[in-house]
JSON list of N, CA and C in Angstrom, two decimals:
[
{"chain": "A", "resi": 1, "resn": "ALA", "atom": "N", "xyz": [18.09, 36.99, 1.15]},
{"chain": "A", "resi": 1, "resn": "ALA", "atom": "CA", "xyz": [18.54, 35.62, 1.36]},
{"chain": "A", "resi": 1, "resn": "ALA", "atom": "C", "xyz": [17.91, 34.72, 0.30]},
{"chain": "A", "resi": 2, "resn": "LYS", "atom": "N", "xyz": [18.71, 33.79, -0.18]},
{"chain": "A", "resi": 2, "resn": "LYS", "atom": "CA", "xyz": [18.22, 32.86, -1.19]},
{"chain": "A", "resi": 2, "resn": "LYS", "atom": "C", "xyz": [17.36, 31.77, -0.55]},
{"chain": "A", "resi": 3, "resn": "SER", "atom": "N", "xyz": [16.39, 31.31, -1.32]},
{"chain": "A", "resi": 3, "resn": "SER", "atom": "CA", "xyz": [15.56, 30.19, -0.87]},
{"chain": "A", "resi": 3, "resn": "SER", "atom": "C", "xyz": [16.42, 28.92, -0.87]},
{"chain": "A", "resi": 4, "resn": "PRO", "atom": "N", "xyz": [16.23, 28.03, 0.09]},
{"chain": "A", "resi": 4, "resn": "PRO", "atom": "CA", "xyz": [16.97, 26.76, 0.07]},
{"chain": "A", "resi": 4, "resn": "PRO", "atom": "C", "xyz": [16.58, 25.88, -1.11]},
{"chain": "A", "resi": 5, "resn": "LEU", "atom": "N", "xyz": [15.49, 26.23, -1.80]},
{"chain": "A", "resi": 5, "resn": "LEU", "atom": "CA", "xyz": [15.07, 25.46, -2.97]},
{"chain": "A", "resi": 5, "resn": "LEU", "atom": "C", "xyz": [15.81, 25.87, -4.23]},
{"chain": "A", "resi": 6, "resn": "GLU", "atom": "N", "xyz": [16.61, 26.93, -4.13]},
{"chain": "A", "resi": 6, "resn": "GLU", "atom": "CA", "xyz": [17.31, 27.44, -5.30]},
{"chain": "A", "resi": 6, "resn": "GLU", "atom": "C", "xyz": [18.81, 27.23, -5.18]},
{"chain": "A", "resi": 7, "resn": "ASN", "atom": "N", "xyz": [19.44, 27.02, -6.35]},
{"chain": "A", "resi": 7, "resn": "ASN", "atom": "CA", "xyz": [20.89, 26.88, -6.36]},
{"chain": "A", "resi": 7, "resn": "ASN", "atom": "C", "xyz": [21.55, 28.25, -6.43]},
{"chain": "A", "resi": 8, "resn": "ALA", "atom": "N", "xyz": [22.85, 28.29, -6.63]},
{"chain": "A", "resi": 8, "resn": "ALA", "atom": "CA", "xyz": [23.60, 29.55, -6.58]},
{"chain": "A", "resi": 8, "resn": "ALA", "atom": "C", "xyz": [23.14, 30.55, -7.65]},
{"chain": "A", "resi": 9, "resn": "LYS", "atom": "N", "xyz": [22.60, 30.06, -8.75]},
{"chain": "A", "resi": 9, "resn": "LYS", "atom": "CA", "xyz": [22.16, 30.95, -9.82]},
{"chain": "A", "resi": 9, "resn": "LYS", "atom": "C", "xyz": [20.68, 31.32, -9.68]},
{"chain": "A", "resi": 10, "resn": "GLY", "atom": "N", "xyz": [20.05, 30.89, -8.61]},
{"chain": "A", "resi": 10, "resn": "GLY", "atom": "CA", "xyz": [18.66, 31.22, -8.40]},
{"chain": "A", "resi": 10, "resn": "GLY", "atom": "C", "xyz": [17.68, 30.30, -9.10]},
{"chain": "A", "resi": 11, "resn": "HIS", "atom": "N", "xyz": [18.19, 29.22, -9.68]},
{"chain": "A", "resi": 11, "resn": "HIS", "atom": "CA", "xyz": [17.31, 28.26, -10.33]},
{"chain": "A", "resi": 11, "resn": "HIS", "atom": "C", "xyz": [16.80, 27.25, -9.31]},
{"chain": "A", "resi": 12, "resn": "PRO", "atom": "N", "xyz": [15.61, 26.69, -9.56]},
{"chain": "A", "resi": 12, "resn": "PRO", "atom": "CA", "xyz": [15.12, 25.66, -8.62]},
{"chain": "A", "resi": 12, "resn": "PRO", "atom": "C", "xyz": [16.08, 24.47, -8.57]},
{"chain": "A", "resi": 13, "resn": "ARG", "atom": "N", "xyz": [16.15, 23.86, -7.39]},
{"chain": "A", "resi": 13, "resn": "ARG", "atom": "CA", "xyz": [17.01, 22.70, -7.20]},
{"chain": "A", "resi": 13, "resn": "ARG", "atom": "C", "xyz": [16.50, 21.53, -8.03]},
{"chain": "A", "resi": 14, "resn": "LEU", "atom": "N", "xyz": [17.41, 20.82, -8.72]},
{"chain": "A", "resi": 14, "resn": "LEU", "atom": "CA", "xyz": [17.01, 19.69, -9.54]},
{"chain": "A", "resi": 14, "resn": "LEU", "atom": "C", "xyz": [16.77, 18.46, -8.67]},
{"chain": "A", "resi": 15, "resn": "ILE", "atom": "N", "xyz": [15.61, 17.86, -8.84]},
{"chain": "A", "resi": 15, "resn": "ILE", "atom": "CA", "xyz": [15.30, 16.61, -8.15]},
{"chain": "A", "resi": 15, "resn": "ILE", "atom": "C", "xyz": [15.73, 15.47, -9.06]},
{"chain": "A", "resi": 16, "resn": "THR", "atom": "N", "xyz": [16.69, 14.67, -8.61]},
{"chain": "A", "resi": 16, "resn": "THR", "atom": "CA", "xyz": [17.34, 13.72, -9.51]},
{"chain": "A", "resi": 16, "resn": "THR", "atom": "C", "xyz": [16.73, 12.32, -9.48]},
{"chain": "A", "resi": 17, "resn": "ASN", "atom": "N", "xyz": [15.91, 12.02, -8.47]},
{"chain": "A", "resi": 17, "resn": "ASN", "atom": "CA", "xyz": [15.39, 10.65, -8.40]},
{"chain": "A", "resi": 17, "resn": "ASN", "atom": "C", "xyz": [14.06, 10.48, -9.14]},
{"chain": "A", "resi": 18, "resn": "TRP", "atom": "N", "xyz": [13.58, 11.55, -9.79]},
{"chain": "A", "resi": 18, "resn": "TRP", "atom": "CA", "xyz": [12.38, 11.49, -10.62]},
{"chain": "A", "resi": 18, "resn": "TRP", "atom": "C", "xyz": [12.68, 12.13, -11.97]},
{"chain": "A", "resi": 19, "resn": "VAL", "atom": "N", "xyz": [12.03, 11.63, -13.03]},
{"chain": "A", "resi": 19, "resn": "VAL", "atom": "CA", "xyz": [12.10, 12.27, -14.35]},
{"chain": "A", "resi": 19, "resn": "VAL", "atom": "C", "xyz": [10.68, 12.35, -14.92]},
{"chain": "A", "resi": 20, "resn": "VAL", "atom": "N", "xyz": [10.47, 13.34, -15.78]},
{"chain": "A", "resi": 20, "resn": "VAL", "atom": "CA", "xyz": [9.18, 13.49, -16.46]},
{"chain": "A", "resi": 20, "resn": "VAL", "atom": "C", "xyz": [9.22, 12.65, -17.73]},
{"chain": "A", "resi": 21, "resn": "ARG", "atom": "N", "xyz": [8.28, 11.73, -17.87]},
{"chain": "A", "resi": 21, "resn": "ARG", "atom": "CA", "xyz": [8.22, 10.87, -19.06]},
{"chain": "A", "resi": 21, "resn": "ARG", "atom": "C", "xyz": [7.27, 11.42, -20.12]},
{"chain": "A", "resi": 22, "resn": "ASP", "atom": "N", "xyz": [6.14, 11.98, -19.67]},
{"chain": "A", "resi": 22, "resn": "ASP", "atom": "CA", "xyz": [5.14, 12.45, -20.63]},
{"chain": "A", "resi": 22, "resn": "ASP", "atom": "C", "xyz": [4.22, 13.43, -19.92]},
{"chain": "A", "resi": 23, "resn": "VAL", "atom": "N", "xyz": [3.54, 14.27, -20.70]},
{"chain": "A", "resi": 23, "resn": "VAL", "atom": "CA", "xyz": [2.53, 15.17, -20.16]},
{"chain": "A", "resi": 23, "resn": "VAL", "atom": "C", "xyz": [1.34, 15.16, -21.11]},
{"chain": "A", "resi": 24, "resn": "TYR", "atom": "N", "xyz": [0.15, 15.04, -20.57]},
{"chain": "A", "resi": 24, "resn": "TYR", "atom": "CA", "xyz": [-1.07, 15.08, -21.38]},
{"chain": "A", "resi": 24, "resn": "TYR", "atom": "C", "xyz": [-2.22, 15.58, -20.53]},
{"chain": "A", "resi": 25, "resn": "ASP", "atom": "N", "xyz": [-3.03, 16.46, -21.12]},
{"chain": "A", "resi": 25, "resn": "ASP", "atom": "CA", "xyz": [-4.20, 17.02, -20.42]},
{"chain": "A", "resi": 25, "resn": "ASP", "atom": "C", "xyz": [-3.87, 17.60, -19.06]},
{"chain": "A", "resi": 26, "resn": "GLY", "atom": "N", "xyz": [-2.69, 18.23, -18.94]},
{"chain": "A", "resi": 26, "resn": "GLY", "atom": "CA", "xyz": [-2.32, 18.85, -17.68]},
{"chain": "A", "resi": 26, "resn": "GLY", "atom": "C", "xyz": [-1.85, 17.89, -16.61]},
{"chain": "A", "resi": 27, "resn": "ILE", "atom": "N", "xyz": [-1.65, 16.63, -16.99]},
{"chain": "A", "resi": 27, "resn": "ILE", "atom": "CA", "xyz": [-1.17, 15.61, -16.05]},
{"chain": "A", "resi": 27, "resn": "ILE", "atom": "C", "xyz": [0.21, 15.16, -16.50]},
{"chain": "A", "resi": 28, "resn": "ALA", "atom": "N", "xyz": [1.14, 15.07, -15.54]},
{"chain": "A", "resi": 28, "resn": "ALA", "atom": "CA", "xyz": [2.50, 14.63, -15.85]},
{"chain": "A", "resi": 28, "resn": "ALA", "atom": "C", "xyz": [2.69, 13.19, -15.42]},
{"chain": "A", "resi": 29, "resn": "LEU", "atom": "N", "xyz": [3.31, 12.40, -16.28]},
{"chain": "A", "resi": 29, "resn": "LEU", "atom": "CA", "xyz": [3.74, 11.05, -15.93]},
{"chain": "A", "resi": 29, "resn": "LEU", "atom": "C", "xyz": [5.20, 11.16, -15.50]},
{"chain": "A", "resi": 30, "resn": "VAL", "atom": "N", "xyz": [5.45, 10.91, -14.21]},
{"chain": "A", "resi": 30, "resn": "VAL", "atom": "CA", "xyz": [6.81, 10.99, -13.70]},
{"chain": "A", "resi": 30, "resn": "VAL", "atom": "C", "xyz": [7.26, 9.60, -13.27]},
{"chain": "A", "resi": 31, "resn": "GLU", "atom": "N", "xyz": [8.57, 9.35, -13.42]},
{"chain": "A", "resi": 31, "resn": "GLU", "atom": "CA", "xyz": [9.10, 8.02, -13.15]},
{"chain": "A", "resi": 31, "resn": "GLU", "atom": "C", "xyz": [10.29, 8.09, -12.20]},
{"chain": "A", "resi": 32, "resn": "SER", "atom": "N", "xyz": [10.35, 7.13, -11.31]},
{"chain": "A", "resi": 32, "resn": "SER", "atom": "CA", "xyz": [11.50, 6.96, -10.41]},
{"chain": "A", "resi": 32, "resn": "SER", "atom": "C", "xyz": [11.97, 5.52, -10.56]},
{"chain": "A", "resi": 33, "resn": "PRO", "atom": "N", "xyz": [13.08, 5.17, -9.90]},
{"chain": "A", "resi": 33, "resn": "PRO", "atom": "CA", "xyz": [13.52, 3.77, -9.95]},
{"chain": "A", "resi": 33, "resn": "PRO", "atom": "C", "xyz": [12.47, 2.80, -9.39]},
{"chain": "A", "resi": 34, "resn": "ARG", "atom": "N", "xyz": [11.54, 3.30, -8.59]},
{"chain": "A", "resi": 34, "resn": "ARG", "atom": "CA", "xyz": [10.51, 2.44, -7.99]},
{"chain": "A", "resi": 34, "resn": "ARG", "atom": "C", "xyz": [9.26, 2.32, -8.83]},
{"chain": "A", "resi": 35, "resn": "GLY", "atom": "N", "xyz": [9.18, 3.08, -9.93]},
{"chain": "A", "resi": 35, "resn": "GLY", "atom": "CA", "xyz": [8.00, 3.03, -10.76]},
{"chain": "A", "resi": 35, "resn": "GLY", "atom": "C", "xyz": [7.54, 4.41, -11.17]},
{"chain": "A", "resi": 36, "resn": "SER", "atom": "N", "xyz": [6.38, 4.47, -11.84]},
{"chain": "A", "resi": 36, "resn": "SER", "atom": "CA", "xyz": [5.90, 5.76, -12.34]},
{"chain": "A", "resi": 36, "resn": "SER", "atom": "C", "xyz": [4.51, 6.06, -11.78]},
{"chain": "A", "resi": 37, "resn": "ILE", "atom": "N", "xyz": [4.21, 7.36, -11.71]},
{"chain": "A", "resi": 37, "resn": "ILE", "atom": "CA", "xyz": [2.91, 7.82, -11.24]},
{"chain": "A", "resi": 37, "resn": "ILE", "atom": "C", "xyz": [2.47, 8.99, -12.11]},
{"chain": "A", "resi": 38, "resn": "GLU", "atom": "N", "xyz": [1.17, 9.26, -12.12]},
{"chain": "A", "resi": 38, "resn": "GLU", "atom": "CA", "xyz": [0.63, 10.43, -12.79]},
{"chain": "A", "resi": 38, "resn": "GLU", "atom": "C", "xyz": [0.29, 11.46, -11.73]},
{"chain": "A", "resi": 39, "resn": "VAL", "atom": "N", "xyz": [0.68, 12.70, -11.97]},
{"chain": "A", "resi": 39, "resn": "VAL", "atom": "CA", "xyz": [0.41, 13.78, -11.01]},
{"chain": "A", "resi": 39, "resn": "VAL", "atom": "C", "xyz": [-0.10, 15.01, -11.74]},
{"chain": "A", "resi": 40, "resn": "ALA", "atom": "N", "xyz": [-0.93, 15.76, -11.04]},
{"chain": "A", "resi": 40, "resn": "ALA", "atom": "CA", "xyz": [-1.43, 17.05, -11.51]},
{"chain": "A", "resi": 40, "resn": "ALA", "atom": "C", "xyz": [-1.03, 18.09, -10.47]},
{"chain": "A", "resi": 41, "resn": "PRO", "atom": "N", "xyz": [-1.09, 19.38, -10.81]},
{"chain": "A", "resi": 41, "resn": "PRO", "atom": "CA", "xyz": [-0.78, 20.41, -9.82]},
{"chain": "A", "resi": 41, "resn": "PRO", "atom": "C", "xyz": [-1.61, 20.23, -8.54]},
{"chain": "A", "resi": 42, "resn": "GLY", "atom": "N", "xyz": [-0.93, 20.36, -7.40]},
{"chain": "A", "resi": 42, "resn": "GLY", "atom": "CA", "xyz": [-1.58, 20.18, -6.11]},
{"chain": "A", "resi": 42, "resn": "GLY", "atom": "C", "xyz": [-1.38, 18.80, -5.53]},
{"chain": "A", "resi": 43, "resn": "GLU", "atom": "N", "xyz": [-0.92, 17.86, -6.36]},
{"chain": "A", "resi": 43, "resn": "GLU", "atom": "CA", "xyz": [-0.67, 16.50, -5.89]},
{"chain": "A", "resi": 43, "resn": "GLU", "atom": "C", "xyz": [0.78, 16.34, -5.46]},
{"chain": "A", "resi": 44, "resn": "ILE", "atom": "N", "xyz": [1.03, 15.29, -4.70]},
{"chain": "A", "resi": 44, "resn": "ILE", "atom": "CA", "xyz": [2.35, 15.05, -4.10]},
{"chain": "A", "resi": 44, "resn": "ILE", "atom": "C", "xyz": [3.13, 14.02, -4.91]},
{"chain": "A", "resi": 45, "resn": "ILE", "atom": "N", "xyz": [4.40, 14.32, -5.19]},
{"chain": "A", "resi": 45, "resn": "ILE", "atom": "CA", "xyz": [5.34, 13.32, -5.70]},
{"chain": "A", "resi": 45, "resn": "ILE", "atom": "C", "xyz": [6.16, 12.85, -4.50]},
{"chain": "A", "resi": 46, "resn": "PRO", "atom": "N", "xyz": [6.10, 11.57, -4.16]},
{"chain": "A", "resi": 46, "resn": "PRO", "atom": "CA", "xyz": [6.81, 11.10, -2.96]},
{"chain": "A", "resi": 46, "resn": "PRO", "atom": "C", "xyz": [8.29, 11.49, -2.98]},
{"chain": "A", "resi": 47, "resn": "GLY", "atom": "N", "xyz": [8.72, 12.18, -1.94]},
{"chain": "A", "resi": 47, "resn": "GLY", "atom": "CA", "xyz": [10.11, 12.60, -1.83]},
{"chain": "A", "resi": 47, "resn": "GLY", "atom": "C", "xyz": [10.47, 13.84, -2.63]},
{"chain": "A", "resi": 48, "resn": "ALA", "atom": "N", "xyz": [9.54, 14.33, -3.45]},
{"chain": "A", "resi": 48, "resn": "ALA", "atom": "CA", "xyz": [9.85, 15.48, -4.30]},
{"chain": "A", "resi": 48, "resn": "ALA", "atom": "C", "xyz": [8.94, 16.67, -4.02]},
{"chain": "A", "resi": 49, "resn": "GLY", "atom": "N", "xyz": [7.95, 16.50, -3.16]},
{"chain": "A", "resi": 49, "resn": "GLY", "atom": "CA", "xyz": [7.10, 17.61, -2.78]},
{"chain": "A", "resi": 49, "resn": "GLY", "atom": "C", "xyz": [5.83, 17.71, -3.60]},
{"chain": "A", "resi": 50, "resn": "MET", "atom": "N", "xyz": [5.11, 18.82, -3.38]},
{"chain": "A", "resi": 50, "resn": "MET", "atom": "CA", "xyz": [3.84, 19.05, -4.05]},
{"chain": "A", "resi": 50, "resn": "MET", "atom": "C", "xyz": [4.06, 19.69, -5.41]},
{"chain": "A", "resi": 51, "resn": "VAL", "atom": "N", "xyz": [3.32, 19.23, -6.41]},
{"chain": "A", "resi": 51, "resn": "VAL", "atom": "CA", "xyz": [3.43, 19.78, -7.76]},
{"chain": "A", "resi": 51, "resn": "VAL", "atom": "C", "xyz": [2.83, 21.18, -7.78]},
{"chain": "A", "resi": 52, "resn": "LYS", "atom": "N", "xyz": [3.67, 22.15, -8.17]},
{"chain": "A", "resi": 52, "resn": "LYS", "atom": "CA", "xyz": [3.20, 23.54, -8.31]},
{"chain": "A", "resi": 52, "resn": "LYS", "atom": "C", "xyz": [2.75, 23.81, -9.72]},
{"chain": "A", "resi": 53, "resn": "SER", "atom": "N", "xyz": [3.54, 23.38, -10.71]},
{"chain": "A", "resi": 53, "resn": "SER", "atom": "CA", "xyz": [3.17, 23.61, -12.10]},
{"chain": "A", "resi": 53, "resn": "SER", "atom": "C", "xyz": [3.86, 22.61, -13.01]},
{"chain": "A", "resi": 54, "resn": "ILE", "atom": "N", "xyz": [3.30, 22.46, -14.20]},
{"chain": "A", "resi": 54, "resn": "ILE", "atom": "CA", "xyz": [3.86, 21.61, -15.25]},
{"chain": "A", "resi": 54, "resn": "ILE", "atom": "C", "xyz": [4.10, 22.55, -16.43]},
{"chain": "A", "resi": 55, "resn": "GLU", "atom": "N", "xyz": [5.35, 22.65, -16.86]},
{"chain": "A", "resi": 55, "resn": "GLU", "atom": "CA", "xyz": [5.71, 23.68, -17.84]},
{"chain": "A", "resi": 55, "resn": "GLU", "atom": "C", "xyz": [6.46, 23.10, -19.03]},
{"chain": "A", "resi": 56, "resn": "ARG", "atom": "N", "xyz": [6.16, 23.66, -20.20]},
{"chain": "A", "resi": 56, "resn": "ARG", "atom": "CA", "xyz": [6.90, 23.31, -21.42]},
{"chain": "A", "resi": 56, "resn": "ARG", "atom": "C", "xyz": [8.30, 23.90, -21.31]},
{"chain": "A", "resi": 57, "resn": "ARG", "atom": "N", "xyz": [9.31, 23.10, -21.65]},
{"chain": "A", "resi": 57, "resn": "ARG", "atom": "CA", "xyz": [10.69, 23.59, -21.61]},
{"chain": "A", "resi": 57, "resn": "ARG", "atom": "C", "xyz": [11.40, 23.04, -22.85]},
{"chain": "A", "resi": 58, "resn": "GLY", "atom": "N", "xyz": [11.44, 23.84, -23.91]},
{"chain": "A", "resi": 58, "resn": "GLY", "atom": "CA", "xyz": [12.07, 23.37, -25.14]},
{"chain": "A", "resi": 58, "resn": "GLY", "atom": "C", "xyz": [11.28, 22.22, -25.74]},
{"chain": "A", "resi": 59, "resn": "ALA", "atom": "N", "xyz": [11.96, 21.12, -26.02]},
{"chain": "A", "resi": 59, "resn": "ALA", "atom": "CA", "xyz": [11.30, 19.95, -26.61]},
{"chain": "A", "resi": 59, "resn": "ALA", "atom": "C", "xyz": [10.61, 19.08, -25.57]},
{"chain": "A", "resi": 60, "resn": "GLY", "atom": "N", "xyz": [10.83, 19.38, -24.30]},
{"chain": "A", "resi": 60, "resn": "GLY", "atom": "CA", "xyz": [10.28, 18.53, -23.26]},
{"chain": "A", "resi": 60, "resn": "GLY", "atom": "C", "xyz": [9.45, 19.30, -22.25]},
{"chain": "A", "resi": 61, "resn": "TRP", "atom": "N", "xyz": [9.28, 18.71, -21.10]},
{"chain": "A", "resi": 61, "resn": "TRP", "atom": "CA", "xyz": [8.47, 19.29, -20.04]},
{"chain": "A", "resi": 61, "resn": "TRP", "atom": "C", "xyz": [9.24, 19.23, -18.72]},
{"chain": "A", "resi": 62, "resn": "ILE", "atom": "N", "xyz": [8.93, 20.14, -17.82]},
{"chain": "A", "resi": 62, "resn": "ILE", "atom": "CA", "xyz": [9.44, 20.06, -16.46]},
{"chain": "A", "resi": 62, "resn": "ILE", "atom": "C", "xyz": [8.28, 20.18, -15.49]},
{"chain": "A", "resi": 63, "resn": "VAL", "atom": "N", "xyz": [8.45, 19.59, -14.33]},
{"chain": "A", "resi": 63, "resn": "VAL", "atom": "CA", "xyz": [7.46, 19.71, -13.26]},
{"chain": "A", "resi": 63, "resn": "VAL", "atom": "C", "xyz": [8.12, 20.49, -12.13]},
{"chain": "A", "resi": 64, "resn": "ILE", "atom": "N", "xyz": [7.52, 21.63, -11.76]},
{"chain": "A", "resi": 64, "resn": "ILE", "atom": "CA", "xyz": [8.00, 22.43, -10.64]},
{"chain": "A", "resi": 64, "resn": "ILE", "atom": "C", "xyz": [7.27, 21.94, -9.38]},
{"chain": "A", "resi": 65, "resn": "THR", "atom": "N", "xyz": [8.04, 21.59, -8.36]},
{"chain": "A", "resi": 65, "resn": "THR", "atom": "CA", "xyz": [7.43, 21.16, -7.11]},
{"chain": "A", "resi": 65, "resn": "THR", "atom": "C", "xyz": [7.82, 22.10, -5.98]},
{"chain": "A", "resi": 66, "resn": "SER", "atom": "N", "xyz": [7.27, 21.85, -4.81]},
{"chain": "A", "resi": 66, "resn": "SER", "atom": "CA", "xyz": [7.59, 22.67, -3.65]},
{"chain": "A", "resi": 66, "resn": "SER", "atom": "C", "xyz": [9.04, 22.49, -3.21]},
{"chain": "A", "resi": 67, "resn": "ARG", "atom": "N", "xyz": [9.73, 21.47, -3.71]},
{"chain": "A", "resi": 67, "resn": "ARG", "atom": "CA", "xyz": [11.12, 21.23, -3.34]},
{"chain": "A", "resi": 67, "resn": "ARG", "atom": "C", "xyz": [12.12, 21.48, -4.46]},
{"chain": "A", "resi": 68, "resn": "GLY", "atom": "N", "xyz": [11.65, 21.74, -5.67]},
{"chain": "A", "resi": 68, "resn": "GLY", "atom": "CA", "xyz": [12.58, 21.95, -6.77]},
{"chain": "A", "resi": 68, "resn": "GLY", "atom": "C", "xyz": [11.93, 21.63, -8.10]},
{"chain": "A", "resi": 69, "resn": "LEU", "atom": "N", "xyz": [12.71, 21.11, -9.04]},
{"chain": "A", "resi": 69, "resn": "LEU", "atom": "CA", "xyz": [12.12, 20.77, -10.33]},
{"chain": "A", "resi": 69, "resn": "LEU", "atom": "C", "xyz": [12.52, 19.37, -10.76]},
{"chain": "A", "resi": 70, "resn": "VAL", "atom": "N", "xyz": [11.58, 18.74, -11.47]},
{"chain": "A", "resi": 70, "resn": "VAL", "atom": "CA", "xyz": [11.80, 17.43, -12.07]},
{"chain": "A", "resi": 70, "resn": "VAL", "atom": "C", "xyz": [11.97, 17.67, -13.56]},
{"chain": "A", "resi": 71, "resn": "ASP", "atom": "N", "xyz": [13.08, 17.19, -14.12]},
{"chain": "A", "resi": 71, "resn": "ASP", "atom": "CA", "xyz": [13.42, 17.48, -15.51]},
{"chain": "A", "resi": 71, "resn": "ASP", "atom": "C", "xyz": [12.88, 16.39, -16.44]},
{"chain": "A", "resi": 72, "resn": "PHE", "atom": "N", "xyz": [12.80, 16.75, -17.72]},
{"chain": "A", "resi": 72, "resn": "PHE", "atom": "CA", "xyz": [12.36, 15.82, -18.76]},
{"chain": "A", "resi": 72, "resn": "PHE", "atom": "C", "xyz": [13.39, 14.71, -18.94]},
{"chain": "A", "resi": 73, "resn": "ALA", "atom": "N", "xyz": [12.90, 13.49, -19.19]},
{"chain": "A", "resi": 73, "resn": "ALA", "atom": "CA", "xyz": [13.79, 12.35, -19.42]},
{"chain": "A", "resi": 73, "resn": "ALA", "atom": "C", "xyz": [14.20, 12.32, -20.89]},
{"chain": "A", "resi": 74, "resn": "ARG", "atom": "N", "xyz": [15.45, 12.68, -21.14]},
{"chain": "A", "resi": 74, "resn": "ARG", "atom": "CA", "xyz": [15.89, 12.74, -22.53]},
{"chain": "A", "resi": 74, "resn": "ARG", "atom": "C", "xyz": [16.16, 11.37, -23.12]},
{"chain": "A", "resi": 75, "resn": "ASP", "atom": "N", "xyz": [16.18, 10.34, -22.31]},
{"chain": "A", "resi": 75, "resn": "ASP", "atom": "CA", "xyz": [16.42, 8.98, -22.81]},
{"chain": "A", "resi": 75, "resn": "ASP", "atom": "C", "xyz": [15.10, 8.23, -23.06]},
{"chain": "A", "resi": 76, "resn": "SER", "atom": "N", "xyz": [13.97, 8.96, -23.07]},
{"chain": "A", "resi": 76, "resn": "SER", "atom": "CA", "xyz": [12.68, 8.27, -23.10]},
{"chain": "A", "resi": 76, "resn": "SER", "atom": "C", "xyz": [12.38, 7.60, -24.43]},
{"chain": "A", "resi": 77, "resn": "TYR", "atom": "N", "xyz": [13.18, 7.85, -25.45]},
{"chain": "A", "resi": 77, "resn": "TYR", "atom": "CA", "xyz": [12.91, 7.24, -26.76]},
{"chain": "A", "resi": 77, "resn": "TYR", "atom": "C", "xyz": [13.69, 5.94, -26.95]},
{"chain": "A", "resi": 78, "resn": "GLN", "atom": "N", "xyz": [14.50, 5.57, -25.99]},
{"chain": "A", "resi": 78, "resn": "GLN", "atom": "CA", "xyz": [15.22, 4.30, -26.10]},
{"chain": "A", "resi": 78, "resn": "GLN", "atom": "C", "xyz": [14.26, 3.15, -25.80]},
{"chain": "A", "resi": 79, "resn": "PRO", "atom": "N", "xyz": [14.44, 2.01, -26.50]},
{"chain": "A", "resi": 79, "resn": "PRO", "atom": "CA", "xyz": [13.55, 0.86, -26.25]},
{"chain": "A", "resi": 79, "resn": "PRO", "atom": "C", "xyz": [13.74, 0.29, -24.86]}
]
């Protein structure tokens, strides 16, 4: 049986109300419409679950949480 956290292809479910803005020293800066917070593994992103890992993905970063994944914000270079 598939985990409810995974989609049909077995990938983690995308969390759409948060994006990863930056990562430094193992800490991720994540942003939602309500503002941004810094999180490290083991910490909670409100509504997105506990941070399991912060991983490099191509040119950006993703945050894996207990509920899915938060993707890199590709629009982060706009003023």
